[in-house]
CSV table of C-alpha atoms in Angstrom, one decimal:
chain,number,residue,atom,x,y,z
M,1,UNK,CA,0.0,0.0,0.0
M,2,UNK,CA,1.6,2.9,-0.9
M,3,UNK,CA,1.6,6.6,0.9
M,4,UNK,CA,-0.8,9.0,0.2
M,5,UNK,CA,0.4,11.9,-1.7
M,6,UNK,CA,0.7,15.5,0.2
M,7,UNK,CA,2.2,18.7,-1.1
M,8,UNK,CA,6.3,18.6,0.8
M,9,UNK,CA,5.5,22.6,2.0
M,10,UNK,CA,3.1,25.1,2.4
M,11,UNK,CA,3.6,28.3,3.8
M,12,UNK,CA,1.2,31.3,4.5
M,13,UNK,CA,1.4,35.1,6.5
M,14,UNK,CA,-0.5,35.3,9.7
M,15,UNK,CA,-3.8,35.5,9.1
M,16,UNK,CA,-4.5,34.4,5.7
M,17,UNK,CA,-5.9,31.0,4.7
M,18,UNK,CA,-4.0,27.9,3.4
M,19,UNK,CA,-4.5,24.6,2.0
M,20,UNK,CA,-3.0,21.0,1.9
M,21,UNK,CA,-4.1,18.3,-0.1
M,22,UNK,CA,-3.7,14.4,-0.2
M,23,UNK,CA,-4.1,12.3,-2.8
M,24,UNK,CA,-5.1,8.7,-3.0
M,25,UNK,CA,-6.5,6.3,-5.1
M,26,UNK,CA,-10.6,4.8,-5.4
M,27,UNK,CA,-9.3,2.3,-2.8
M,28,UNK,CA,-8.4,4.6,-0.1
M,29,UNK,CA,-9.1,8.6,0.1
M,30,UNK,CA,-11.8,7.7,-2.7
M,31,UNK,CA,-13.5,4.7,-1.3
M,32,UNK,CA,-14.3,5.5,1.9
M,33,UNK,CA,-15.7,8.9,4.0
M,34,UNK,CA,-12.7,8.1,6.7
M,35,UNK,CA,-9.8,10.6,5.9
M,36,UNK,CA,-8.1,12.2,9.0
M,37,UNK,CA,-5.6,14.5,9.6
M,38,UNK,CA,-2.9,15.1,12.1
M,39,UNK,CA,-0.9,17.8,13.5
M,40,UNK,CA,2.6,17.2,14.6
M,41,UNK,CA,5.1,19.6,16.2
M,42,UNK,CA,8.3,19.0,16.7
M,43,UNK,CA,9.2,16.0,19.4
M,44,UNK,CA,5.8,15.7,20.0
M,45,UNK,CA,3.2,13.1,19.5
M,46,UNK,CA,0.8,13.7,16.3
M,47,UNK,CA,-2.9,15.3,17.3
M,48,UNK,CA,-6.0,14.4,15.8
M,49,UNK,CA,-7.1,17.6,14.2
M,50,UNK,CA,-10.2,16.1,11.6
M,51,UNK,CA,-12.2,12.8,11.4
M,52,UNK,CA,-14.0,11.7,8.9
M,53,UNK,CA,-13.4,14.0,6.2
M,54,UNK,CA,-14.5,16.6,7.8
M,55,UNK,CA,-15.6,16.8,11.7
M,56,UNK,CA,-13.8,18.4,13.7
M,57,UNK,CA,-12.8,16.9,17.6
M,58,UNK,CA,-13.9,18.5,20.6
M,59,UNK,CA,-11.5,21.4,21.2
M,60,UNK,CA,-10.1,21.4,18.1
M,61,UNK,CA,-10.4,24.9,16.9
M,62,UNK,CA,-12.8,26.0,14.2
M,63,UNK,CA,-10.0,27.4,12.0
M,64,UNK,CA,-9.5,23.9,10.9
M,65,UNK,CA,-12.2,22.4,8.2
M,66,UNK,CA,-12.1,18.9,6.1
M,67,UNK,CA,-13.4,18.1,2.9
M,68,UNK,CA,-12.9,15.9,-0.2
M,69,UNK,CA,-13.6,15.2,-3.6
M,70,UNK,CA,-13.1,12.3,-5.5
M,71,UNK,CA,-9.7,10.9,-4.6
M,72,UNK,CA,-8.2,14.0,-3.1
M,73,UNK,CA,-9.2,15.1,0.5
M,74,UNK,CA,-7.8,18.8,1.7
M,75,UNK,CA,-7.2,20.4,5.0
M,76,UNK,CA,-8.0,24.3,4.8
M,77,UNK,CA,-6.6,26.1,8.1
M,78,UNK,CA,-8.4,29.7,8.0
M,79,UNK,CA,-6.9,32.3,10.0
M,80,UNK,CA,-3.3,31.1,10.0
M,81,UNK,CA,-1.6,31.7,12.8
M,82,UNK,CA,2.2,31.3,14.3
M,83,UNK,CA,1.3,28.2,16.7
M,84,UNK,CA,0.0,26.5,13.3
M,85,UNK,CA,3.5,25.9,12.4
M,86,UNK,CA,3.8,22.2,12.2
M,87,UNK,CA,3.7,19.1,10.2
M,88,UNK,CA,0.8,17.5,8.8
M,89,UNK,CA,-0.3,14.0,7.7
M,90,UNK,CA,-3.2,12.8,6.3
M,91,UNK,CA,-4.8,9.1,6.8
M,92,UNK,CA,-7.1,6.8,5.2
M,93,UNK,CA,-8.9,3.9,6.6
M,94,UNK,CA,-8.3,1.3,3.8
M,95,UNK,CA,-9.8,-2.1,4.8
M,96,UNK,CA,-10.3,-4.3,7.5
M,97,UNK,CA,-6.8,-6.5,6.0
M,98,UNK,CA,-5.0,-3.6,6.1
M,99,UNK,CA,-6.6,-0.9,7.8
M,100,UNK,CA,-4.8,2.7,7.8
M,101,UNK,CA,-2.2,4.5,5.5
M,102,UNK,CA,-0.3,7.8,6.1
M,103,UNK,CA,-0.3,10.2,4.1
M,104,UNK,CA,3.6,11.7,3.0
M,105,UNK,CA,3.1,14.8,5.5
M,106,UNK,CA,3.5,18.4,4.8
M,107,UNK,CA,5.1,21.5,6.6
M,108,UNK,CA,3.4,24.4,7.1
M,109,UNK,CA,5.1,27.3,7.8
M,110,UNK,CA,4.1,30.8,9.0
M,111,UNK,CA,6.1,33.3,7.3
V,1,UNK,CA,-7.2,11.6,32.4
V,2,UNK,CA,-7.0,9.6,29.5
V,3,UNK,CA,-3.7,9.0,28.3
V,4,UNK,CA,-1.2,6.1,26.9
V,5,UNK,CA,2.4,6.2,28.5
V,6,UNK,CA,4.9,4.3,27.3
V,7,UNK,CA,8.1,2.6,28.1
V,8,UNK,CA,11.8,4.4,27.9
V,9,UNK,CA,14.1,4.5,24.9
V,10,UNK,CA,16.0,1.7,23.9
V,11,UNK,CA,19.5,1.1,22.2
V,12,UNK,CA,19.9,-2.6,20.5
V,13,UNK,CA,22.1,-4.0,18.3
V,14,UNK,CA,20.9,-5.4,14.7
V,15,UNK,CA,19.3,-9.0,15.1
V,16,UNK,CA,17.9,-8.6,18.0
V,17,UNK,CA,14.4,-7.9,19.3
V,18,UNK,CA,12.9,-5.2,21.0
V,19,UNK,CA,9.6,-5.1,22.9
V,20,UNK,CA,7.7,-1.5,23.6
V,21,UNK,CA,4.8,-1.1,26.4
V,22,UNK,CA,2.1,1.0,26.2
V,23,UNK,CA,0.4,1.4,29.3
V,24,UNK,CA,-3.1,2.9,29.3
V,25,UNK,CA,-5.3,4.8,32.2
V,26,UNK,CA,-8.3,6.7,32.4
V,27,UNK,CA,-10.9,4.4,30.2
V,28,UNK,CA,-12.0,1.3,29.9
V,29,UNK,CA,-9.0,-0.5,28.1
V,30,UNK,CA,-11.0,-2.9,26.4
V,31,UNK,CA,-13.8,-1.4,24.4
V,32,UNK,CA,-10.9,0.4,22.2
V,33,UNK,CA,-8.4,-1.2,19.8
V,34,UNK,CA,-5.2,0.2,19.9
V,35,UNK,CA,-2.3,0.8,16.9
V,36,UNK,CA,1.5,0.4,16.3
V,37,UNK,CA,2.6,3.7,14.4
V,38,UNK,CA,6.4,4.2,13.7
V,39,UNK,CA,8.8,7.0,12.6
V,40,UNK,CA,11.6,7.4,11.6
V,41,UNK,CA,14.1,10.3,12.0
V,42,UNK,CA,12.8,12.8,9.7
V,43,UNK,CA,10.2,11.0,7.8
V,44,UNK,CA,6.8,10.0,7.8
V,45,UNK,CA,4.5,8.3,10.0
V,46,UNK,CA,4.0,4.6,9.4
V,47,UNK,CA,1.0,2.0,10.6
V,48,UNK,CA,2.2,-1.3,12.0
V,49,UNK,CA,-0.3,-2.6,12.7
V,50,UNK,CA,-3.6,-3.4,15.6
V,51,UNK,CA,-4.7,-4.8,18.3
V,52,UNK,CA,-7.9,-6.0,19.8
V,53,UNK,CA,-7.6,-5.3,23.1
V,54,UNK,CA,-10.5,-7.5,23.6
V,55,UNK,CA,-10.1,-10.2,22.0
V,56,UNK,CA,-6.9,-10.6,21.2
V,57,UNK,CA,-6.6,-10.4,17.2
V,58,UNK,CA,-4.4,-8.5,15.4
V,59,UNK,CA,-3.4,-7.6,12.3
V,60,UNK,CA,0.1,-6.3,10.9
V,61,UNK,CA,1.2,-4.5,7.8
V,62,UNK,CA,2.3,-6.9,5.0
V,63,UNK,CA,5.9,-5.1,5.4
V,64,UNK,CA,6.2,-6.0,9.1
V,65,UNK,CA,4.6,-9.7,9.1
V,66,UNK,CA,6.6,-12.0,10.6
V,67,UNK,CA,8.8,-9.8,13.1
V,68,UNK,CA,6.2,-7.9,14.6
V,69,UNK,CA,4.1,-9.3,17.8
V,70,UNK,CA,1.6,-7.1,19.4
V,71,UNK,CA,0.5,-8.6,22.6
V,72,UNK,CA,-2.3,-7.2,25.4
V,73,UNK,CA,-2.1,-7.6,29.2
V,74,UNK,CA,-6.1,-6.9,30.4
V,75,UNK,CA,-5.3,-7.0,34.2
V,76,UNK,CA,-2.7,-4.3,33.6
V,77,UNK,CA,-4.2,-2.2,30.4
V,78,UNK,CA,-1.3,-2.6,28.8
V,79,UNK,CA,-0.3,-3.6,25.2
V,80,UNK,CA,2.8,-4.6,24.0
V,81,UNK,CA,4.6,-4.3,20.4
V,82,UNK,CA,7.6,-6.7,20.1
V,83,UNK,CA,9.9,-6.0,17.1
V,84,UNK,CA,12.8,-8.4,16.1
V,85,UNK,CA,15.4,-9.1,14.0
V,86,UNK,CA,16.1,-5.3,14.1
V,87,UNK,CA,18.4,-3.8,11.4
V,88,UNK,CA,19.4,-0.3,10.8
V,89,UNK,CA,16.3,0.8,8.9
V,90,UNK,CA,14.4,0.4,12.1
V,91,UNK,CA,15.3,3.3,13.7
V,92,UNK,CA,12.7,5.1,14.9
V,93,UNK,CA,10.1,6.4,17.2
V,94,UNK,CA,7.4,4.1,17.7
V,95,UNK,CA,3.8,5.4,19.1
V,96,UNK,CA,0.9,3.7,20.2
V,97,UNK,CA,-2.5,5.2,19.4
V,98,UNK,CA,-6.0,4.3,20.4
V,99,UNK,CA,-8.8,4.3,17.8
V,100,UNK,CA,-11.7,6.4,18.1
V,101,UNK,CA,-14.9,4.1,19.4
V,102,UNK,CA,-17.0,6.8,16.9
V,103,UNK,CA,-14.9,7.0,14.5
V,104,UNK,CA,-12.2,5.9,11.9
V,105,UNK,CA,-8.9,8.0,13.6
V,106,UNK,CA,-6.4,8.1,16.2
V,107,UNK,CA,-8.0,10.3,19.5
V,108,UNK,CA,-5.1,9.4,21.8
V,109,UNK,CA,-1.5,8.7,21.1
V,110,UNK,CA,1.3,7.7,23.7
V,111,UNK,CA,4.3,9.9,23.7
V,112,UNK,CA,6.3,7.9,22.0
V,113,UNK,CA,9.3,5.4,22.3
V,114,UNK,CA,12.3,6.7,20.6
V,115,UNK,CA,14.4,2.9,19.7
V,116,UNK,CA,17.8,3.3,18.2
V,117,UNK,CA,19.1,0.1,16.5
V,118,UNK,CA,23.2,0.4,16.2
V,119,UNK,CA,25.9,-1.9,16.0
């Protein structure tokens, strides 16, 4: 099973909105309504930040939003601002055999 | 409060095994599965593998069948990944994380064991 496809970088200025994408296939991102995505900072453990395409945990802010369309799911983080420096990785349930895969991550920095 | 916490770093030499805890509080151990996640210095994050912390079953990554052993302990909500014939390549930080009971997702993850395989 191989990774899911994200964008290496993406950078933005305080306050304006920004974008990552992953890319799958129709057996993955495209099959199923169960993409999430993760925040990571540096040394620390990753943090769920979106289930399910597109709900948002409890106490996750709203700035954060899910959606997808056909094989590609996207995270859109509104409002950027200097704590939402971090890496990013998508996942997708796959199948009961083999269950999860990762998506290749992505940096986001705040300029 | 809910959380995973897991056992110390470890330093082993290629061919041999490692085994990682994961020991969880706060929640009723059994009505979640729990997953193996790895990675490694600078790269990605990568699934192992789960656990039914009920039951018992598990099921591994093609990549790591064979070397990988994920065991539970009910009376002490702990679960146990066991790696072996380690080589260089297996360098990493390895997490557990607990699967959402409404969801498809990782909700809690532990902090993370950091094993360094080195001759």
């Amino acid at each position: 099973q191989s990774a899911l496809t994200q964008p290496a970088s993406v950078s933005g200025s305080p306050g304006q909105s920004i974008t990552i994408s992953c890319t799958g296939t129709s057996s993955d991102v495209g099959g199923y309504n169960y993409v999430s995505w993760y925040q990571q900072h540096p040394g620390k453990a990753p943090k769920v930040m979106i289930y399910d395409v597109s709900n948002r945990p409890s106490g996750v802010s709203s700035r954060f939003s899910g959606s997808k369309s056909g094989n590609t799911a996207s995270l859109t983080i509104s409002g950027l601002q200097a704590e939402d420096e971090a890496d990013y990785y998508c996942s997708s349930y796959i199948s009961s055999s083999t269950n999860y895969v990762f998506g290749t991550g992505t940096k986001v920095t705040v300029l | 409060q809910v959380q995973l916490v897991q056992s110390g770093a470890e330093v082993k030499k290629p061919g041999a095994s490692v085994k990682v805890s994961c020991k969880a509080s706060g929640y009723t151990f059994t009505s979640y599965y729990m997953h193996w996640v790895r990675q490694a210095p600078g790269q990605g994050l990568e699934w192992m593998g789960i656990i039914n912390t009920s039951g018992g079953s598990r099921t591994y990554a093609q990549k790591f069948q064979g070397r990988v052993t994920m065991t539970r302990d009910t009376s002490t909500s702990t679960v146990f990944m066991e790696l072996s014939s380690l080589r260089s390549e297996d360098t990493a930080v390895y997490y557990c994380a607990r699967e959402s009971d409404t969801s498809y997702g990782f909700d809690i993850w532990g902090q993370g064991t950091m094993v360094t395989v080195s001759s």
